[in-house]
XYZ file of C-alpha atoms in Angstrom:
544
model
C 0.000 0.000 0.000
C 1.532 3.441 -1.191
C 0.909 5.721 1.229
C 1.436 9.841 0.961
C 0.704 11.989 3.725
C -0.220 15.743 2.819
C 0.274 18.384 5.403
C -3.648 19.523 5.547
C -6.013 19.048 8.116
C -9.209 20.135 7.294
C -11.858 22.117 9.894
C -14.256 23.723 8.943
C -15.575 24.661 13.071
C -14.570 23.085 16.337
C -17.397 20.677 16.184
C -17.043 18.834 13.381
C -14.359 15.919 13.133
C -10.758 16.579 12.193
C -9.833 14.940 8.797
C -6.677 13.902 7.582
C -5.999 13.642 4.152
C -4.175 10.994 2.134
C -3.353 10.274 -1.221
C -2.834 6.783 -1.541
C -2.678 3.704 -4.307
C -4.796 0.703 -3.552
C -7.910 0.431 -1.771
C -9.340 2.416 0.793
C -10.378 -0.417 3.145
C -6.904 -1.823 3.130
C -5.731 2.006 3.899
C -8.252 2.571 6.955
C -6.859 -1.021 8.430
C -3.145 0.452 8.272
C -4.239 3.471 9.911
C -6.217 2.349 12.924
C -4.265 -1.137 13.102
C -0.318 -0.727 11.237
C 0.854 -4.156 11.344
C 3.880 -4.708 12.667
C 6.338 -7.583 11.478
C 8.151 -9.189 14.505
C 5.150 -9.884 16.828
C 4.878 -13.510 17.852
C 1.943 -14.420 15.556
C 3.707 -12.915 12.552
C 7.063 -15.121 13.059
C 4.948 -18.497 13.591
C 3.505 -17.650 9.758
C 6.906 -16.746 8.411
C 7.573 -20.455 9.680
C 5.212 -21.869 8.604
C 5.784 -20.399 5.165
C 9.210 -21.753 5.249
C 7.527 -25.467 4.993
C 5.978 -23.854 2.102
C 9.155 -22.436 0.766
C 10.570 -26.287 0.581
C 8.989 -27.070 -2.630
C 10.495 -23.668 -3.903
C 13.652 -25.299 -3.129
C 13.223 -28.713 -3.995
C 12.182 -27.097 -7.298
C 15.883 -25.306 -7.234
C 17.152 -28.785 -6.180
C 15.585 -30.643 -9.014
C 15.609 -28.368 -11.599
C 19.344 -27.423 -11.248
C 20.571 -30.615 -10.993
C 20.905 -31.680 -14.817
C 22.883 -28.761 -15.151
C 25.349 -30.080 -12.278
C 25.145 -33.645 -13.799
C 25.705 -32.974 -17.292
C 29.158 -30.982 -16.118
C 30.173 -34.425 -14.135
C 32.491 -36.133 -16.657
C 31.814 -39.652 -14.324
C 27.705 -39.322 -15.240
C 28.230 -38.542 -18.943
C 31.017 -41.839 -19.206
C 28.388 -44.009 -17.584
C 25.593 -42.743 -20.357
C 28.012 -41.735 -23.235
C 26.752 -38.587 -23.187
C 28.108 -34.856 -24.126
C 26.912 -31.437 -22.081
C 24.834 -30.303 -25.014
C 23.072 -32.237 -27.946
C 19.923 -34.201 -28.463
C 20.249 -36.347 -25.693
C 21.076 -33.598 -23.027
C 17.805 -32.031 -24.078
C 15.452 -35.396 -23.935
C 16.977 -36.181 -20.125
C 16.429 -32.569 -18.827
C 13.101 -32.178 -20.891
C 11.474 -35.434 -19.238
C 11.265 -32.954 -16.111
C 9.259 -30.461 -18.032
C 6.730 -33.941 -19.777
C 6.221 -34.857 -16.194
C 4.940 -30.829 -15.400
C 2.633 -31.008 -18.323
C 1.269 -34.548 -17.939
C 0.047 -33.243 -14.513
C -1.640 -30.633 -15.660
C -5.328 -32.157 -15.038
C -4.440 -33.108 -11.265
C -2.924 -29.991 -10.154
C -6.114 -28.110 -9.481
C -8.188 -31.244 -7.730
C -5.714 -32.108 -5.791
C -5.135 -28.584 -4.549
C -8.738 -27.509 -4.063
C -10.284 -30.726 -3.004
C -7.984 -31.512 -0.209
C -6.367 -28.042 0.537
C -2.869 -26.876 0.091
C -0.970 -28.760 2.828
C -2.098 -32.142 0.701
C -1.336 -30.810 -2.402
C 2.626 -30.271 -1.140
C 2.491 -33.611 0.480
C 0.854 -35.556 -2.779
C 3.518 -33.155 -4.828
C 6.407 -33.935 -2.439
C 5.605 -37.926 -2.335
C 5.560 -38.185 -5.759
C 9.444 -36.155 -5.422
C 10.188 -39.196 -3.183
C 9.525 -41.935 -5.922
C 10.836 -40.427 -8.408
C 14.401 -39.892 -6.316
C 14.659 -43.751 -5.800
C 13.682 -44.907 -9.090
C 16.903 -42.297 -10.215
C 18.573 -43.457 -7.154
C 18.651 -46.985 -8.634
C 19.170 -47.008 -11.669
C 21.682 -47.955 -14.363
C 20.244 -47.431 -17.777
C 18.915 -44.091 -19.117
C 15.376 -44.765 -19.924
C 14.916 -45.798 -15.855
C 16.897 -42.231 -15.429
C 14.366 -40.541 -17.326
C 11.441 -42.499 -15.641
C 12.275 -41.280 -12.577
C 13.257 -37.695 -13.850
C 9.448 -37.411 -15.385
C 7.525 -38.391 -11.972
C 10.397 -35.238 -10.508
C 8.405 -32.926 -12.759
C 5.116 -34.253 -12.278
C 5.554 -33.893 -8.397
C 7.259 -31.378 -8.464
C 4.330 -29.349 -10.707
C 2.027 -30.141 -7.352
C 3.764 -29.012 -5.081
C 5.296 -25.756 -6.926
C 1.006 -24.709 -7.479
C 0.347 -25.516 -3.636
C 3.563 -24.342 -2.210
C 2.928 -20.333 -3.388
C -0.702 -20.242 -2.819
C -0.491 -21.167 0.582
C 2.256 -19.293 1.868
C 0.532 -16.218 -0.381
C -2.871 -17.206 1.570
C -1.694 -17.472 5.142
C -0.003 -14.456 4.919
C -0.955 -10.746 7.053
C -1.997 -8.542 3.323
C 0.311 -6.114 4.660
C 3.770 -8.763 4.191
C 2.149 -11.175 1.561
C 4.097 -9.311 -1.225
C 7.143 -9.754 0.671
C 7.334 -13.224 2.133
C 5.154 -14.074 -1.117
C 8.224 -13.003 -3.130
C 10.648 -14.893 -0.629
C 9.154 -18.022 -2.122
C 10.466 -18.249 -5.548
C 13.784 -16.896 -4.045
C 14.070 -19.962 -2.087
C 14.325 -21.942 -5.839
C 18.229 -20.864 -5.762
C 18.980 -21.942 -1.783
C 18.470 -25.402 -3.546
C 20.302 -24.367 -6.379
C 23.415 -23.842 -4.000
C 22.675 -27.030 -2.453
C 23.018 -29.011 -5.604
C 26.108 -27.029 -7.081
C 27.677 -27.368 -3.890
C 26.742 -30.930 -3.746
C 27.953 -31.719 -7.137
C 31.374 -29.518 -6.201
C 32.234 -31.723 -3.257
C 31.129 -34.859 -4.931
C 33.867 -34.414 -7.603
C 36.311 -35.125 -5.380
C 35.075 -38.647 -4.277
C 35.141 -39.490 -8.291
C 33.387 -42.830 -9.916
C 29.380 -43.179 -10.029
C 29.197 -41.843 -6.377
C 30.213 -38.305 -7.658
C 27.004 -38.109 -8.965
C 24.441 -40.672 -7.173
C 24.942 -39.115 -3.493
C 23.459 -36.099 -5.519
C 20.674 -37.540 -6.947
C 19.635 -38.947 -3.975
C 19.926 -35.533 -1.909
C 17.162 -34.852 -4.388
C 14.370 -36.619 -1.510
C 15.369 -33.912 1.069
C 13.547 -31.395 0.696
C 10.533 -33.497 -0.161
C 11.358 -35.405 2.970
C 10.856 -32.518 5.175
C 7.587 -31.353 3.700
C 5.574 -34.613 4.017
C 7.137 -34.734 8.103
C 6.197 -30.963 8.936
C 3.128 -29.764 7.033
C 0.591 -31.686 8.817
C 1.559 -29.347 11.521
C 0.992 -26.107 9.776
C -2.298 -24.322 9.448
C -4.617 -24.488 6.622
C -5.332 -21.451 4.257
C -8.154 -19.001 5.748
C -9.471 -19.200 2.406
C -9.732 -22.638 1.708
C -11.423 -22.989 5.219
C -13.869 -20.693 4.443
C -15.286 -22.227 1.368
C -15.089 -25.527 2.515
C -17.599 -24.418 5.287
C -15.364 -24.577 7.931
C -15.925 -20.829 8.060
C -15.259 -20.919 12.681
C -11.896 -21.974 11.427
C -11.059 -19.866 8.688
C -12.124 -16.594 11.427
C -10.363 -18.334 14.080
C -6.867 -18.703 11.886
C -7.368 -15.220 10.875
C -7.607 -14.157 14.545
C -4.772 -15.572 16.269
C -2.228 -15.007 13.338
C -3.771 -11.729 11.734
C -5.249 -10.210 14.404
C -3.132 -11.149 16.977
C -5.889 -12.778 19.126
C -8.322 -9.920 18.670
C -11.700 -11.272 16.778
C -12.510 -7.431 16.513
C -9.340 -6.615 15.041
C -9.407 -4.667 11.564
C -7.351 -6.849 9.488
C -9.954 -9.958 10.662
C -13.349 -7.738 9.939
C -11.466 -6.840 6.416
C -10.723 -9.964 5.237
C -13.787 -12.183 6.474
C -16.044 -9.151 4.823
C -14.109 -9.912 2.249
C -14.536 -13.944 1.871
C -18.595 -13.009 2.531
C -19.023 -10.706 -0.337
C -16.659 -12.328 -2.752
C -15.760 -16.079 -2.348
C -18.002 -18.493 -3.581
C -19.298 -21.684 -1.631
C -20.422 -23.103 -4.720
C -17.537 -22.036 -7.156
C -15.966 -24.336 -9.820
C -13.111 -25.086 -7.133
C -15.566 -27.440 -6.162
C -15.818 -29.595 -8.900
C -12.711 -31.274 -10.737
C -13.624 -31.257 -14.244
C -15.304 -27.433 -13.982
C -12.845 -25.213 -15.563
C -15.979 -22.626 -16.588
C -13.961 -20.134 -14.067
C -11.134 -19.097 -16.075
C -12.831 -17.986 -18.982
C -16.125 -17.000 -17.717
C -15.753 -13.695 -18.881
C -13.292 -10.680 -20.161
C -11.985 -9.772 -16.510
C -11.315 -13.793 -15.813
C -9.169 -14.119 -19.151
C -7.379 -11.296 -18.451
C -6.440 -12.566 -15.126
C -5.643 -16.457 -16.839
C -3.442 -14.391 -19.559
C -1.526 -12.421 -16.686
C -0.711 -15.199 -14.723
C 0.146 -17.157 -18.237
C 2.337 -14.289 -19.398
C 4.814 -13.658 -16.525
C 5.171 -17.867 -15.985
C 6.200 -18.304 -19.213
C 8.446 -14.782 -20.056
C 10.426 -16.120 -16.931
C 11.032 -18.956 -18.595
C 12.079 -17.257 -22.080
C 14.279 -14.412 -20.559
C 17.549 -16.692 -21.951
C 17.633 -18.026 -17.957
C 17.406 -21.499 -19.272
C 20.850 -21.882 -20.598
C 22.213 -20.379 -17.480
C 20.490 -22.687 -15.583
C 20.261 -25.895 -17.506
C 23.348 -25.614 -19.533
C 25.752 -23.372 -18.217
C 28.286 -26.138 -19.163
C 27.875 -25.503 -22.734
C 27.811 -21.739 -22.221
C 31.297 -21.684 -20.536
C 32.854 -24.132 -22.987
C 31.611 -22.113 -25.879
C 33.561 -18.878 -23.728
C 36.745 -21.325 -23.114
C 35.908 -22.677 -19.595
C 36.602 -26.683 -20.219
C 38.134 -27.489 -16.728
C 34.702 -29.629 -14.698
C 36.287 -28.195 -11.330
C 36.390 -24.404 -13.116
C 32.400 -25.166 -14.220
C 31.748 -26.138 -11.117
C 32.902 -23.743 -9.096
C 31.325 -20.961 -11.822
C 28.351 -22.803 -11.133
C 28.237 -22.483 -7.476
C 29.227 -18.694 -7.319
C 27.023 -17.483 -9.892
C 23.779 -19.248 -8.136
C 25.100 -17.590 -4.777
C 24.984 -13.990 -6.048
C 21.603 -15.055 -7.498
C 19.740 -15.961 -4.444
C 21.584 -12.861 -2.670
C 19.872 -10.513 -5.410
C 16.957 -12.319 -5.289
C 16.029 -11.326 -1.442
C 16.896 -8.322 -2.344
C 14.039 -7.982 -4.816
C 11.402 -9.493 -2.426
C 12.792 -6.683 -0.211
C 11.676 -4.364 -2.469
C 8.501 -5.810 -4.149
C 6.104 -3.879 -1.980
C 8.574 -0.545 -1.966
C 9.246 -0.498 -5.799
C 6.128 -2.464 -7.121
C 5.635 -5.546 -9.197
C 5.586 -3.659 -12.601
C 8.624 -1.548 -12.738
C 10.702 -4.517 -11.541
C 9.370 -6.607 -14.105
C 9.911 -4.105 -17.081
C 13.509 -3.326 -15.409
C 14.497 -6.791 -15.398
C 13.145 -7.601 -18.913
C 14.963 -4.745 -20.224
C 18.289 -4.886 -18.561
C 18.282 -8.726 -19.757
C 17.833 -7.416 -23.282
C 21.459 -5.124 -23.015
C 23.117 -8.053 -21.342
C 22.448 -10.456 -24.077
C 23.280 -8.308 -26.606
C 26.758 -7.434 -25.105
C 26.725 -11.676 -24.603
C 26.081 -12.152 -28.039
C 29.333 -9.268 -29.131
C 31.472 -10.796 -26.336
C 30.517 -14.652 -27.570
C 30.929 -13.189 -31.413
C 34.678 -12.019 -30.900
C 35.697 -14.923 -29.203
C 34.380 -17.651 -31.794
C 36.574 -15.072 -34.369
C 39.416 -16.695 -32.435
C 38.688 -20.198 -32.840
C 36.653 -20.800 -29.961
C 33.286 -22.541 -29.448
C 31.607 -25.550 -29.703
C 32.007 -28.408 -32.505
C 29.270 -29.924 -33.951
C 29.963 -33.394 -32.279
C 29.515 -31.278 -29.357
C 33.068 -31.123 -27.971
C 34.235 -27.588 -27.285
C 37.457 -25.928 -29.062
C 39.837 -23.286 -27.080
C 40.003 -19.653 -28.676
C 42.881 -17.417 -28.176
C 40.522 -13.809 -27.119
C 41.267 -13.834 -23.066
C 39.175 -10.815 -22.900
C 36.227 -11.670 -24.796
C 35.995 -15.005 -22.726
C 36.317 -13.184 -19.309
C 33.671 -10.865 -20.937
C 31.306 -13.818 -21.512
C 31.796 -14.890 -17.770
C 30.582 -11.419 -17.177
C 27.804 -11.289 -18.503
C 26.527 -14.372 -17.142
C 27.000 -13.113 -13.564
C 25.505 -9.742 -14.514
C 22.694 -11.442 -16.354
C 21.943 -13.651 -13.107
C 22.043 -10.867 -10.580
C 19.413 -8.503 -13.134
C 16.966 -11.674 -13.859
C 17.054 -11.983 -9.696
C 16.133 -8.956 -8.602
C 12.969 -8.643 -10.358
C 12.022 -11.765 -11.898
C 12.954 -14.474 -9.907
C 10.191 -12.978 -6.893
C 7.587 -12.398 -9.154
C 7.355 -15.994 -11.081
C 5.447 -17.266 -8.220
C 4.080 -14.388 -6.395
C 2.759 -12.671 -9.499
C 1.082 -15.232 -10.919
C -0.464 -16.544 -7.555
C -1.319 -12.641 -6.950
C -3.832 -11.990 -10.576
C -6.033 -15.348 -9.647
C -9.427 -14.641 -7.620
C -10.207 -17.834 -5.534
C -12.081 -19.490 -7.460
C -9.354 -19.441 -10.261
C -6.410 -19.747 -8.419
C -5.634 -23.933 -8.190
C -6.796 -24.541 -11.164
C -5.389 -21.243 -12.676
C -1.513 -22.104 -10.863
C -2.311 -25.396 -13.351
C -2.055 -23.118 -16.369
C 0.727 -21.480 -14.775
C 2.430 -24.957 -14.080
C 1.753 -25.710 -17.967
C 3.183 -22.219 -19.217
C 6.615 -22.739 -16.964
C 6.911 -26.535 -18.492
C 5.900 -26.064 -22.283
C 8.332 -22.723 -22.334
C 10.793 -24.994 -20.664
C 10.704 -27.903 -23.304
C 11.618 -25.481 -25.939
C 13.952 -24.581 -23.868
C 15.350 -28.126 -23.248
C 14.811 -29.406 -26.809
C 15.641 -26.432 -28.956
C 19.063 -24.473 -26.934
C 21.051 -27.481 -26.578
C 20.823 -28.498 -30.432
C 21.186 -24.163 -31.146
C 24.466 -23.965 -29.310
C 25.285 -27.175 -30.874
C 24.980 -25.935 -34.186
C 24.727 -21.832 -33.908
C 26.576 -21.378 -30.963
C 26.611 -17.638 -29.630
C 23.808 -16.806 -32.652
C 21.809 -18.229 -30.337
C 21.893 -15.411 -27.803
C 20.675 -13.121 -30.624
C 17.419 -15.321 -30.255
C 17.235 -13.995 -26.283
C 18.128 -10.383 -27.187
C 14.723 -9.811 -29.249
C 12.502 -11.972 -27.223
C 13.008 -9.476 -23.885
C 12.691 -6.548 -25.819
C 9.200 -7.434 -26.945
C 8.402 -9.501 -23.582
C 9.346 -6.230 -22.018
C 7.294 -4.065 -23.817
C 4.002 -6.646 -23.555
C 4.508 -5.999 -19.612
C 4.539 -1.883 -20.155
C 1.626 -2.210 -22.069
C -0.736 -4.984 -20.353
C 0.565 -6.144 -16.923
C -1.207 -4.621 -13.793
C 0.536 -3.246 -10.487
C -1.203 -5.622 -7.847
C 0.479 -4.123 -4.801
C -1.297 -2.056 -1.912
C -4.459 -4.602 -1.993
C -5.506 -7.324 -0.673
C -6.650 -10.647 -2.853
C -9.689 -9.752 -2.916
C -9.482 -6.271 -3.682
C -7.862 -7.024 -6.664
C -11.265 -8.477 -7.952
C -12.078 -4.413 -8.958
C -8.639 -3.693 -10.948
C -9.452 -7.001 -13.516
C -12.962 -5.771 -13.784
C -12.174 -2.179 -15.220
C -11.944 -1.384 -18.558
C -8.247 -0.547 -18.368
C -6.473 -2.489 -15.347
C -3.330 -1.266 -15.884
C -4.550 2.403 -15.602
C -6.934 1.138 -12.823
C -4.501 -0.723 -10.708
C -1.838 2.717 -10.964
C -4.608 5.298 -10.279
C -4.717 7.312 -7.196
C -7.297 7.866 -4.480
C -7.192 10.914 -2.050
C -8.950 9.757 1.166
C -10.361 11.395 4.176
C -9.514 9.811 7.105
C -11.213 10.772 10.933
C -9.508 10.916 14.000
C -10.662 7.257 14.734
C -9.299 6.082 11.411
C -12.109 5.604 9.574
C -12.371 6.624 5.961
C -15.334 9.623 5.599
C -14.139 10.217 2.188
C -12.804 9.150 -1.363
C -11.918 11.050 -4.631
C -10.344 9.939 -7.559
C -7.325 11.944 -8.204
């Protein structure tokens, strides 16, 4: 909630009520809780949510975890002897691309599973299926049982990463969802570092162990979610249209309202579930997805939440991530201990930038990060793609057997390895918190499990291209591929200028009046001047 204080107090005679005016962005509700009640961060209540979202932040970095560790593996010169393998190729995209089949294939049991048995069983049916899928890798020595067990990862793990967000985003005070909501995705690089720094120290214990301990570290994670999340909470929300409404006030009291029924941030948000949750919505039946296209304002919110889940997965992040080994032998890094250690620095200065974009989410705003990021991604490939062009002058690159070649341009190599750390810290700050948060965020209720499906399906059919189509372009194209990434974040920028909403300063339900207006993007940045009593209560509203 934006919140600008003018100097004027109005009084017109002794008798009547003082009034303090404010100009503010967002609703007025939400603004008259802040005034008579500001929340306040560090209060007992608060910290038991911001541990319970931390169970919730797991399948954030289990994602990480999973989704990281091809990268790690296809650097490990012991896993590519045992399946004859290179870094890059056809078969480099198949093995990492059966994680983004499994994602898709779920699809259709995302939103059932969510909204039918709530979101703790969605991360435990998510996490389980994590489980499986880590022993069937665990065991096995040919590639198709690999791959078997790689495809049930992605399956799982597209359960879990749709219940994981919406519940810490749902259990959350309004006032710090945007925050802690953005500390989520952030949490997809702690895992990250826990597989790169895995797959470091594995290199030095050499054979098949070097890269089976690492595979199995992939059931951590998963492991502590199914333990723990039977002792969380469930989402307000979910309570409440499940007719368990008692339970849904009673969460909302002793974490929101810390233990006051009467407290403003509890009569806000149960008004809200009253006037605009539905007990009878198409959450409650499996096969009724009527809600997501019902009408203009509900397809706008589907194409929002569509839109950011898949440009975050066609920013040019999925070469860094999923074959950085190819990148760095096409700049003249060859050395596996050199990769790795790359690797491992480059996802630590990502997850530090990272928090530091949930940090400012709520300050800055969802839309200028976004179009910041997207644009500053644009420059950085483009000086990739000059950097990557002078050193293949040299003789450097990648052959099309797939084996790299050593150039002789030092400074156009060490300009590469720039750009990949610059590119990482930009695509942190202001992506990385908004892939789940955003999309999470633009979904009303009714929407939202079977809307995160969508999102589950953008992230996984964005990342098979991704799998099947960069490892075979820097096979054969090498650093023309980066030209590729230059253009799309130029125009994915631009679409987010032009069509994506500012959701901050509201609650989820408020957000129900932005999709409805002709315009949301000028009706979610519009200002409201406000009239405010000496009790707090708003006594007036103008459009400014």
């Amino acid at each position: 909630m934006s919140l600008e204080k003018q100097d004027v107090d109005i009084h017109t005679s002794p008798e009547k009520e003082q009034v303090e005016v404010k100009v503010v962005k967002g609703n007025e509700a939400f603004a008259e809780a802040m005034t008579k009640e500001p929340p306040r961060a560090w209060t007992r209540p608060q910290m038991l949510i911001y541990a319970f979202s931390i169970i919730g932040f797991f399948c954030s970095t289990m994602n990480g975890y999973d989704g990281s560790l091809i990268n790690n593996l296809l650097q490990n010169k012991a896993f590519k002897e045992y399946y004859g393998v290179q870094s890059s190729g056809i078969w480099a995209g198949i093995v990492s691309s059966m994680y983004q089949i499994g994602g898709v294939v779920a699809l259709p049991f995302v939103g059932p599973a969510i909204d039918t048995w709530g979101r703790r069983v969605g991360m435990v049916i998510g996490a389980g299926l994590v489980i499986l899928g880590t022993i069937i890798q665990g065991t096995s020595h040919a590639s198709q049982a690999f791959m078997g067990g790689r495809f049930l990862l992605g399956f799982g793990v597209s359960i879990a990463a749709a219940a994981g967000p919406m519940y810490v985003v749902e259990i959350n005070h309004p006032a710090f969802r945007g925050t802690v909501g953005a500390m989520y995705n952030t949490l997809w690089f702690s895992g990250a570092i826990i597989a790169s720094g895995a797959a470091r120290g594995a290199l030095n214990v050499g054979g098949d162990y070097s890269w089976r301990v690492i595979t199995w570290l992939q059931a951590l994670f998963s492991g502590l979610i199914v333990l723990f999340v039977f002792f969380l909470p469930e989402s307000p929300r979910w309570l409440y249209v499940n007719n368990k409404k008692e339970a849904a006030k009673a969460m909302l009291t002793k974490y929101h309202g810390n233990g006051n029924a009467e407290s403003p941030w509890v009569s806000l948000q149960m008004h809200e579930y009253e006037e605009l949750l539905n007990m009878d919505g198409a959450d409650k039946r499996w096969w009724d997805y009527r809600a997501l296209f019902r009408n203009r304002a509900s397809v706008y919110r589907l194409m929002c939440n569509i839109a950011v889940s898949i440009f975050g997965q066609w920013a040019g992040n999925a070469v860094i991530s999923y074959f950085l080994g190819a990148v760095l032998e096409s700049a003249g890094y060859l050395n596996n201990i050199e990769q790795a250690n790359i690797t491992l620095i480059n996802s630590c200065q990502q997850f530090l930038c990272a928090i530091v974009g949930a940090l400012l989410v709520d300050r800055v705003g969802r839309r200028p990060l976004l179009i910041f990021s997207f644009t500053a991604c644009c420059v950085i490939w483009l000086g990739m793609t000059i950097a990557a062009a002078e050193f293949a002058k040299s003789g450097g690159g990648i052959n099309s057997d797939g084996t790299a070649r050593q150039g002789t341009n030092h400074a156009a190599s060490q300009a590469s390895l720039a750009m990949i750390f610059i590119f990482g810290s930009v695509y942190s700050i202001g992506i990385t918190p908004l892939q789940a948060l955003f999309p999470v965020e633009v979904l009303s209720f009714e929407m939202r499990a079977k809307g995160m499906a969508f999102s589950s399906l953008a992230v996984n059919v964005g990342g098979l291209l991704n799998q099947f189509a960069w490892p075979v372009a820097m096979q054969n194209i090498g650093w023309i591929t980066y030209v590729i990434f230059t253009v799309q974040d130029a125009i994915q920028a631009l679409i987010i200028w032009m069509y994506i909403p500012e959701t901050k300063g509201r609650t989820l339900e408020e957000l129900d009046e932005i999709f409805a207006a002709k315009n949301p993007v000028k009706a979610s940045l519009a200002k409201k001047e406000i009239g405010l009593n000496q009790y707090g209560d708003v006594v007036d509203v103008h459009e400014v």
